[in-house]
CSV table of C-alpha atoms in Angstrom, one decimal:
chain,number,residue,atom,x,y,z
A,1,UNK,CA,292.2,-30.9,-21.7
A,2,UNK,CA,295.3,-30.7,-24.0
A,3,UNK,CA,298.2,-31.7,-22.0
A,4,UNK,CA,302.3,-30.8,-22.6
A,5,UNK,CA,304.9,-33.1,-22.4
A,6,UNK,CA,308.6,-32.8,-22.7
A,7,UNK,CA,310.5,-35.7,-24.0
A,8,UNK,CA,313.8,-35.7,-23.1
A,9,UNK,CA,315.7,-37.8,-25.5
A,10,UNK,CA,314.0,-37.8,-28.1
A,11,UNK,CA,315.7,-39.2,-30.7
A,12,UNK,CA,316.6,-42.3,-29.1
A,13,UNK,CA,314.8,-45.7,-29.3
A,14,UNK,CA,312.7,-44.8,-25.8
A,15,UNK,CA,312.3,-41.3,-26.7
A,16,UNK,CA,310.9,-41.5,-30.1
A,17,UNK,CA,308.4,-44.3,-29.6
A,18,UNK,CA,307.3,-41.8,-26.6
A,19,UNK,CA,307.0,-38.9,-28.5
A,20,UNK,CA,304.6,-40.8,-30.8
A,21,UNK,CA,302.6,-42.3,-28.4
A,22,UNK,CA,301.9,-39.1,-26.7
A,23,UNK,CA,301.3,-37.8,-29.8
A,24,UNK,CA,298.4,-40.1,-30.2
A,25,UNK,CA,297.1,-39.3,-27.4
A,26,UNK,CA,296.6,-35.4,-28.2
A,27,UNK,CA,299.4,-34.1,-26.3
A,28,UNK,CA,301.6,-31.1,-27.1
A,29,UNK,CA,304.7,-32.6,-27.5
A,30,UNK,CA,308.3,-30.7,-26.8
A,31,UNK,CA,311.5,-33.3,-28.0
A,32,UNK,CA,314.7,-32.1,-26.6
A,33,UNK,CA,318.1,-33.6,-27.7
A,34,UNK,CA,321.3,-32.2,-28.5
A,35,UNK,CA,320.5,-32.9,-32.0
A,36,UNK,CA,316.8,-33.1,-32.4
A,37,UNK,CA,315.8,-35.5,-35.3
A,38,UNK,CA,312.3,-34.1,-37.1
A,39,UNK,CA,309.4,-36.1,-36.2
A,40,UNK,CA,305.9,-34.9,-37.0
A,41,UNK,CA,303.9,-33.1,-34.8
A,42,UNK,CA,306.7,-32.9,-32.0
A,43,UNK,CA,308.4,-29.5,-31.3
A,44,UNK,CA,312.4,-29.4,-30.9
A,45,UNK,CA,314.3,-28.4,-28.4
A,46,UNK,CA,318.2,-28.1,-29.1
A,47,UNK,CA,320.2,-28.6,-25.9
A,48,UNK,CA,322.9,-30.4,-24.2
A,49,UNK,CA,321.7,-31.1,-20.8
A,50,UNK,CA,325.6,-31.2,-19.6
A,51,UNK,CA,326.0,-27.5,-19.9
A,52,UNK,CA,323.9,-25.7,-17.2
A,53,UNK,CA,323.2,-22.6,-18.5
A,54,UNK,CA,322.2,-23.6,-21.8
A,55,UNK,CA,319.9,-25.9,-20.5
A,56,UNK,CA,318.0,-23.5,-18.8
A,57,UNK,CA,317.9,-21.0,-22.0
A,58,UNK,CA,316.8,-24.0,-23.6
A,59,UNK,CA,313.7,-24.3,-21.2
A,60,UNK,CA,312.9,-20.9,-20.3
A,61,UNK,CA,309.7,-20.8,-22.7
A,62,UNK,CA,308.7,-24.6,-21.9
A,63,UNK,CA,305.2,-25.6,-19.6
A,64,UNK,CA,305.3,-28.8,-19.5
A,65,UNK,CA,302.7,-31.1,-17.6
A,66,UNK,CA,304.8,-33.7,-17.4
A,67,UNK,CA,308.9,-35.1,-18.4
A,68,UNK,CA,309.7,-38.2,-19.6
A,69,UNK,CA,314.1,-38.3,-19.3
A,70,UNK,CA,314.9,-40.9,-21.4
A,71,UNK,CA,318.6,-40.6,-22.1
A,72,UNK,CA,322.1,-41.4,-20.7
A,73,UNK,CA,325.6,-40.4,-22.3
A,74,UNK,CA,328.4,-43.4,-21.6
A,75,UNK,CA,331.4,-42.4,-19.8
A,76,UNK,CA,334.5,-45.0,-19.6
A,77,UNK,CA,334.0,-45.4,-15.6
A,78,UNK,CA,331.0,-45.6,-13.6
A,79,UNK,CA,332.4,-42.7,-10.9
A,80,UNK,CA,332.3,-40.7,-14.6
A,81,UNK,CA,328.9,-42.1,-15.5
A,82,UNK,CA,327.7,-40.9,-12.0
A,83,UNK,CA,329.1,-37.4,-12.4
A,84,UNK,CA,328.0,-36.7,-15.7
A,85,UNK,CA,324.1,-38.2,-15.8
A,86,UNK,CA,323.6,-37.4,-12.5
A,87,UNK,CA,324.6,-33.7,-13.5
A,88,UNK,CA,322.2,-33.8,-16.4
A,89,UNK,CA,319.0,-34.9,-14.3
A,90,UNK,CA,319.5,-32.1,-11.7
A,91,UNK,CA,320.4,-29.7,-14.8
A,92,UNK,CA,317.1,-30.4,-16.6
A,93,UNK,CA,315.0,-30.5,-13.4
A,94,UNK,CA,316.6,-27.3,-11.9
A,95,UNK,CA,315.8,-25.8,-15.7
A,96,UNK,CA,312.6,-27.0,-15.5
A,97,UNK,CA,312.4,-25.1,-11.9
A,98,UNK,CA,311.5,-21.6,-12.8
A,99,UNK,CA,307.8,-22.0,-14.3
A,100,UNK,CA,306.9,-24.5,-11.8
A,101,UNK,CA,304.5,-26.1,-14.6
A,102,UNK,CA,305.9,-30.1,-14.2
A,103,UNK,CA,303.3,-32.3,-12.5
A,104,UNK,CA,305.3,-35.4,-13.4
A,105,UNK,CA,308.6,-36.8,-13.6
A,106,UNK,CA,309.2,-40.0,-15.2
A,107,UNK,CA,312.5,-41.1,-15.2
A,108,UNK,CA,313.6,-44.8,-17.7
A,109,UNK,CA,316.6,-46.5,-16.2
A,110,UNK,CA,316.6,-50.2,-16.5
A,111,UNK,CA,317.5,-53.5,-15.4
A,112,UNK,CA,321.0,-52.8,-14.6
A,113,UNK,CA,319.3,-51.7,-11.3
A,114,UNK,CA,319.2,-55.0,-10.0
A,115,UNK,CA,322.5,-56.7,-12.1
A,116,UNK,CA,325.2,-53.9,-11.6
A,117,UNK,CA,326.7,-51.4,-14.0
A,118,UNK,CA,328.7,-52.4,-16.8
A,119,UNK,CA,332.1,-52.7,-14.5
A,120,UNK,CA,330.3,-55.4,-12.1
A,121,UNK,CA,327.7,-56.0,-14.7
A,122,UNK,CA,325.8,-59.8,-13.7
A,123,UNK,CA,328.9,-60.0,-11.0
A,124,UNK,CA,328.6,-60.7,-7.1
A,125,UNK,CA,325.5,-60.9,-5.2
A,126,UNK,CA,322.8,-60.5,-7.5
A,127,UNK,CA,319.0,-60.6,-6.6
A,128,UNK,CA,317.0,-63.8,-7.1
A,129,UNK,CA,314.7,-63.7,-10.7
A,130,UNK,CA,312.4,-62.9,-11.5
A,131,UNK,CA,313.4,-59.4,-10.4
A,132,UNK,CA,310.9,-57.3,-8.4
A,133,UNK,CA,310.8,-53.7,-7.2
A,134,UNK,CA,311.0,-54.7,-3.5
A,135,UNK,CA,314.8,-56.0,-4.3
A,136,UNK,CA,315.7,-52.2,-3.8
A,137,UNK,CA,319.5,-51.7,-4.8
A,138,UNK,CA,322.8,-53.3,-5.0
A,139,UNK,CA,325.8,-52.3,-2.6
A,140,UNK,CA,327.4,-51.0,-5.6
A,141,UNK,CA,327.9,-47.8,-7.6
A,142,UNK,CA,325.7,-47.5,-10.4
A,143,UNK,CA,324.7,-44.0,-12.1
A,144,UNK,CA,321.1,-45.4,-12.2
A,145,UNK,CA,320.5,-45.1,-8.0
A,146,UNK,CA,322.7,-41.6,-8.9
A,147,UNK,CA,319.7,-40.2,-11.5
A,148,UNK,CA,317.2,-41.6,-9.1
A,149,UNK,CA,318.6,-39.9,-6.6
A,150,UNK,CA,318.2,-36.5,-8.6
A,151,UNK,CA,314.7,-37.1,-9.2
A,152,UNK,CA,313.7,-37.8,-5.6
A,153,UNK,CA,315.6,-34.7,-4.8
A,154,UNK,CA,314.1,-32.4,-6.8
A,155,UNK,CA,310.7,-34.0,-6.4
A,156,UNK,CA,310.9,-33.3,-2.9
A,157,UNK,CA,311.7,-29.4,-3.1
A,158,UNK,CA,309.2,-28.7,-6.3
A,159,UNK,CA,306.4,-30.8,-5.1
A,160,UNK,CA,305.6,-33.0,-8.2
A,161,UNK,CA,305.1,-36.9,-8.6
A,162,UNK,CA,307.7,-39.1,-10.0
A,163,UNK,CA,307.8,-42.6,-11.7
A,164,UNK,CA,310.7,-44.8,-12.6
A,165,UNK,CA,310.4,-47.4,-15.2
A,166,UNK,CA,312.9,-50.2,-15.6
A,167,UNK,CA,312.4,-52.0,-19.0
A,168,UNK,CA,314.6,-55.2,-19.8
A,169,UNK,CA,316.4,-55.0,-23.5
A,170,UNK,CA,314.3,-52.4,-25.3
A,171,UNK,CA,313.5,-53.3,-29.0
A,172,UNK,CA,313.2,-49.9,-31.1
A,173,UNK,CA,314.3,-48.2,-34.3
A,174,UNK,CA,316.5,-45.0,-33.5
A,175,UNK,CA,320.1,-44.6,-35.6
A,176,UNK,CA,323.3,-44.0,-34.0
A,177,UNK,CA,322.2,-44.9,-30.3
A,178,UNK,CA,324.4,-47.0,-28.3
A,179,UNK,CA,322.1,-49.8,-26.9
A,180,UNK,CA,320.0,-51.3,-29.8
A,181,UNK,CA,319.8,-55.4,-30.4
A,182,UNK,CA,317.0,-55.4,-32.4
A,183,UNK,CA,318.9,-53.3,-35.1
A,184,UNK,CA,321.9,-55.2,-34.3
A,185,UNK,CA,320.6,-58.3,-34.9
A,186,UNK,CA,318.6,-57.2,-38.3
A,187,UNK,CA,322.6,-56.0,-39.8
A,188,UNK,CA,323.7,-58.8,-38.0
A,189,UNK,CA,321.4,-61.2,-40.1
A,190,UNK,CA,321.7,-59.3,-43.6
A,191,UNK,CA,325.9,-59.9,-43.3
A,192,UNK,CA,325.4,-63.5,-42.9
A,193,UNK,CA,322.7,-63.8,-45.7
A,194,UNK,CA,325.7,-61.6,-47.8
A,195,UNK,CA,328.1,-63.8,-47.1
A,196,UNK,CA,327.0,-67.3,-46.2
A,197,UNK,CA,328.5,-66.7,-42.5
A,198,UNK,CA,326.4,-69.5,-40.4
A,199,UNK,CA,323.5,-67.2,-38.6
A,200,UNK,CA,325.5,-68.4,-35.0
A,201,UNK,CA,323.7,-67.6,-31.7
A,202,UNK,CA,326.9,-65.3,-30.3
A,203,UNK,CA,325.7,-65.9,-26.4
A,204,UNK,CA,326.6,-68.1,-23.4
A,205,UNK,CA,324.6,-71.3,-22.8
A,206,UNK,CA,322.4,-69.5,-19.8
A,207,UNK,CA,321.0,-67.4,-22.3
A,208,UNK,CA,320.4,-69.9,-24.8
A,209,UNK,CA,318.3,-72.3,-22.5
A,210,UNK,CA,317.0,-69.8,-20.1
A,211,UNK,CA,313.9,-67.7,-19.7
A,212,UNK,CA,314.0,-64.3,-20.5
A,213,UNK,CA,311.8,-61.5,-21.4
A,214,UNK,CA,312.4,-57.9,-23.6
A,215,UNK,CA,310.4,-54.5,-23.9
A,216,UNK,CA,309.0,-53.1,-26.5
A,217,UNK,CA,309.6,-49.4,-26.9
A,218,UNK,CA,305.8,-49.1,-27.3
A,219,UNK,CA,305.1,-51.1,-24.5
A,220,UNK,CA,307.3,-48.8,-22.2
A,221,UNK,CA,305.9,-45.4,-23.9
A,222,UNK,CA,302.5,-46.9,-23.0
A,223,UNK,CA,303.8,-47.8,-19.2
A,224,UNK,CA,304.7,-43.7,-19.4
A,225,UNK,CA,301.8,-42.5,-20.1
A,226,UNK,CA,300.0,-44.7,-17.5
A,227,UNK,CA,301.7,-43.9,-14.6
A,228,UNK,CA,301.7,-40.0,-15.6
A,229,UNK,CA,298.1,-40.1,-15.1
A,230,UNK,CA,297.3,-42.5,-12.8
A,231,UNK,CA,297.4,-41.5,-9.3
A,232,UNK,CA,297.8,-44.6,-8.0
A,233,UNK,CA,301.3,-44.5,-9.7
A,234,UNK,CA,302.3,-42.1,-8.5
A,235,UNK,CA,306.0,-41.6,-6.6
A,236,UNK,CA,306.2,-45.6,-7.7
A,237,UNK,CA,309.3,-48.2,-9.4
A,238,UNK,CA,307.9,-50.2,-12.1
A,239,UNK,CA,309.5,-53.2,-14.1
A,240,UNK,CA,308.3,-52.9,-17.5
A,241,UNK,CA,308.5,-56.2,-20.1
A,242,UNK,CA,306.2,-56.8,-22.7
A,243,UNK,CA,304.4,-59.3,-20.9
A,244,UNK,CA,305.7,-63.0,-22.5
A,245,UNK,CA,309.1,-65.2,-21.6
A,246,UNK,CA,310.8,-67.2,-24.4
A,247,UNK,CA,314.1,-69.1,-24.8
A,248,UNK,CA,316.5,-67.6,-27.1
A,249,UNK,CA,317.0,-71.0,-28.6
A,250,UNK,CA,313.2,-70.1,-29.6
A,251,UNK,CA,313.7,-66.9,-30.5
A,252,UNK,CA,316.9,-67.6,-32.6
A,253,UNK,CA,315.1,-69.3,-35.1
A,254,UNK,CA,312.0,-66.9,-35.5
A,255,UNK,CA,314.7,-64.1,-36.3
A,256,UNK,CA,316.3,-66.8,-38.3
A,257,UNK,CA,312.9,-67.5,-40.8
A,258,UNK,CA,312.1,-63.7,-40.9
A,259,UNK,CA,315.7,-63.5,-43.0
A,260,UNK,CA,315.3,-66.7,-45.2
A,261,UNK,CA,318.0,-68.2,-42.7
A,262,UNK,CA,318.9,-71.1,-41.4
A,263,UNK,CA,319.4,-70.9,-37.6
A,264,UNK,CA,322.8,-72.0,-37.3
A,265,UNK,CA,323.3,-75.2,-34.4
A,266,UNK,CA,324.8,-73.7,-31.2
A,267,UNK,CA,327.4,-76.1,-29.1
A,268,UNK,CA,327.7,-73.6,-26.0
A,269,UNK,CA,330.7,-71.8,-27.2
A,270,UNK,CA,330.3,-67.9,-27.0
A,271,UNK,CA,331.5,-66.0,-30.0
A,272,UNK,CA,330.8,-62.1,-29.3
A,273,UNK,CA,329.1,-60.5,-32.2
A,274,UNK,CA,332.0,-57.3,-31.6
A,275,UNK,CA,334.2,-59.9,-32.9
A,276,UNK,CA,332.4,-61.0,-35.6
A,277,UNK,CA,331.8,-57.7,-36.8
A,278,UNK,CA,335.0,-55.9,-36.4
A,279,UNK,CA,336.0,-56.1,-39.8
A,280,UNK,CA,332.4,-55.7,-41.7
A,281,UNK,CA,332.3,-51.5,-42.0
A,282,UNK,CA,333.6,-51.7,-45.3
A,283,UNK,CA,331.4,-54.8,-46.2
A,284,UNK,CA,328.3,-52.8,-45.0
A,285,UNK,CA,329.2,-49.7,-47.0
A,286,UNK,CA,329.3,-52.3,-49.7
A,287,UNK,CA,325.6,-53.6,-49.5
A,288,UNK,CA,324.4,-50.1,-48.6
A,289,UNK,CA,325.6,-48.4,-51.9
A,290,UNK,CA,324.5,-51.2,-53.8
A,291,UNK,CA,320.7,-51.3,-51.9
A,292,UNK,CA,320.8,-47.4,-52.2
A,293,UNK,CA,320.4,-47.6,-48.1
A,294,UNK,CA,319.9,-44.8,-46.4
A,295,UNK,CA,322.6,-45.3,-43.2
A,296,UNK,CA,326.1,-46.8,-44.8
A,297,UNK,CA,328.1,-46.2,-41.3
A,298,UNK,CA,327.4,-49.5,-39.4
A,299,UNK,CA,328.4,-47.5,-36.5
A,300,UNK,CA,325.2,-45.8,-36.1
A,301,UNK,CA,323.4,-48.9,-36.1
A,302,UNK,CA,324.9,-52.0,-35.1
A,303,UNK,CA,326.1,-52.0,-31.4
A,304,UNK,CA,327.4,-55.2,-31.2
A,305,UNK,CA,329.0,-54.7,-27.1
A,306,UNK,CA,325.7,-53.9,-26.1
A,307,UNK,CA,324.3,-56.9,-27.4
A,308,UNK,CA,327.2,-59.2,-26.3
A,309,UNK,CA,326.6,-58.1,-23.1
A,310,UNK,CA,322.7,-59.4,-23.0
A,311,UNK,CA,323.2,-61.9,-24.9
A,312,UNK,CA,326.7,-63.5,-23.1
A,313,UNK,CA,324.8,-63.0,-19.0
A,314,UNK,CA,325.4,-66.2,-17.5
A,315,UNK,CA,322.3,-66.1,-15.5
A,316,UNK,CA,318.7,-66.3,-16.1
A,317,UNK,CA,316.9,-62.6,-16.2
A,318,UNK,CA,313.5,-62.5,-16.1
A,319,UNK,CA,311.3,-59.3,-14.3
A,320,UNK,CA,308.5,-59.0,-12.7
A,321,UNK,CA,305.4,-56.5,-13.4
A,322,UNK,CA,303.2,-57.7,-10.7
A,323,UNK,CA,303.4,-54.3,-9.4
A,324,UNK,CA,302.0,-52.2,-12.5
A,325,UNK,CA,299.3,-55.3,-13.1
A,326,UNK,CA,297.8,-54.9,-9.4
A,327,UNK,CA,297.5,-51.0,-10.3
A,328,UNK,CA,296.0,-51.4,-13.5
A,329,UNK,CA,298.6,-51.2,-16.2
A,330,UNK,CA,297.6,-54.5,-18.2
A,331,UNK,CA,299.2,-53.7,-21.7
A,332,UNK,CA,301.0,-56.7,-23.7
A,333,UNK,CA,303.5,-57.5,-26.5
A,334,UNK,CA,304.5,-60.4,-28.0
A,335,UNK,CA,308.6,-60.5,-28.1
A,336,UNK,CA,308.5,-61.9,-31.6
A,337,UNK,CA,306.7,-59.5,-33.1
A,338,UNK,CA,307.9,-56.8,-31.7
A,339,UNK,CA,311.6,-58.0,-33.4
A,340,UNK,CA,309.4,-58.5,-37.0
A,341,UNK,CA,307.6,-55.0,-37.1
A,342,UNK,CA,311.0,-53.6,-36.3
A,343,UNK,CA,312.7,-55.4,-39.0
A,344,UNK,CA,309.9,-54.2,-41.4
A,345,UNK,CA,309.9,-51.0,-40.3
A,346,UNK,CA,314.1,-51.1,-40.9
A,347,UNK,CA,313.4,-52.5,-44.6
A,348,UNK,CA,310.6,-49.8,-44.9
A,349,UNK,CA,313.2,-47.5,-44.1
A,350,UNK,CA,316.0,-48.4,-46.5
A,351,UNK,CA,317.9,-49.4,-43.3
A,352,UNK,CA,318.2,-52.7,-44.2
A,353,UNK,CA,317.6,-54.3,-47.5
């Protein structure tokens, strides 16, 4: 039986390597953003999920089995973060109201679940690692518990499942979205082979000797699909990692040899990458004219606060999936190659040289 989906984000890191996936897997496949980027195979839907009445033009024609919401707009507060993605949730699900089609509901937050939004982010009482469902929430705002909350909602009155996925760090290509290390780290890597910068780990100590863990986007779109069609899954949390822990002081140097770099030493002093790269646009627009690259606006791919703010936690972070394992969800993906089939797929691109 061909099933629909609608992806919503779709031209984000998550959103895209969902699309895919489902793709694959012989669904119909619906990608709404507010500027759809052409995939193969998936259909676009143009909307901005702020503006209510749009929204539902937008979705009027859809009959999708199932959602996957895999987007967020940053606001400057989290009260405005609340307001604003807690408005889009209840706009797309009240959109998606009328047909009465949606089965599923799967709704990607992630780990800031259990360390705080980015005004408290890693502050106060946090939750012992490794990090498990059961924790339940902080006693804090955060516009995750606030899209959750939406969800739940909605579930309740339309009678369909849900599932909420929290993956840790996802490594994806997508350009111009707001959360992206791997493609950080790739420009990141190219401006210190361009200039003999040392190739510096920009992080705390923590990070630098402690365990942690990262998610593929694949390995998230393939925790989607799972719990869209497992019953078991159903109206469930799930942590979602790609199944290994390393050190970054591992990690450093595989990134380091995939450039033809020498991983610089690292004496515990932090030195943010959104420091390092403030003055590199013009540099970047530089390399890309001369590489013919096909993004010159390091804007749209570098995102170096996000990154500083993974990379500079001074705690350990490492989640547990025992809850997807016991159901049956037993995919893996090695950390280290997920980062080297991004970077190839960047160079394959012309994103990086």
């Amino acid at each position: 039986m061909t099933r629909t989906a609608l992806v919503v984000g779709s031209s984000g890191i998550v959103g895209s390597a969902t699309a895919a996936f489902l793709l694959e897997n012989g669904w119909t496949v619906h990608g709404l953003a507010r500027r759809p980027v052409e995939h193969p195979g998936v259909i676009p839907v143009a909307a901005d999920l702020q503006d209510t009445a749009a929204t539902a033009a937008a979705l009027r024609d859809l009959n999708p089995d199932a959602a996957f919401i895999t987007t967020w707009l940053r606001q400057d507060t989290e009260a405005e973060n609340i307001r604003v993605n807690a408005a889009m949730v209840r706009n797309l699900l009240d959109g998606l109201r009328p047909t009465g089609t949606v089965r599923h509901v799967a709704l990607v937050t992630g780990l800031k679940h259990y360390l705080g939004p980015f005004e408290a982010y890693g502050k106060g009482t946090l939750p012992q690692t490794p990090f498990r469902e059961s924790q339940g929430r902080l006693d804090v705002a955060n516009f995750y518990y606030a899209q959750e909350d939406e969800v739940f909602a909605a579930a309740r009155r339309d009678g369909f499942a849900w599932s909420v996925h929290r993956p840790h760090t996802v490594i994806g290509k997508a350009v111009g979205n707001a959360m992206n290390m791997g493609t950080t780290l790739a420009v990141y890597a190219t401006l210190c082979r361009e200039t003999g910068r040392p190739f510096r780990f920009p992080g705390s100590a923590a990070q630098w000797n402690g365990l942690t863990d990262m998610t593929d986007a694949r390995q998230l779109a393939r925790q989607l699909l799972w719990a869209a069609t497992t019953p078991a899954a159903a109206n469930e949390d799930f942590n979602i990692v790609n199944g290994d822990v390393f050190r970054w002081n591992w990690m450093w140097g595989r990134i380091a040899d995939w450039f033809g770099l020498e991983s610089a030493p690292f004496d515990g002093t932090v030195l943010p990458l959104e420091e390092q790269m403030k003055d590199d646009a013009p540099l970047w627009r530089r390399i890309a004219e001369r590489e013919g690259l096909a993004e010159p606006d390091l804007s749209r791919l570098a995102s170096p606060w996000h990154t500083d703010a993974d990379l500079g936690r001074p705690i350990e972070v490492v989640t547990d999936m025992s809850k997807s394992r016991r159901l049956g969800f037993t995919a893996y993906q090695a950390t280290d190659e997920a980062f080297f089939d991004l970077f190839a797929r960047l160079r394959a691109d012309r994103l990086i040289p």
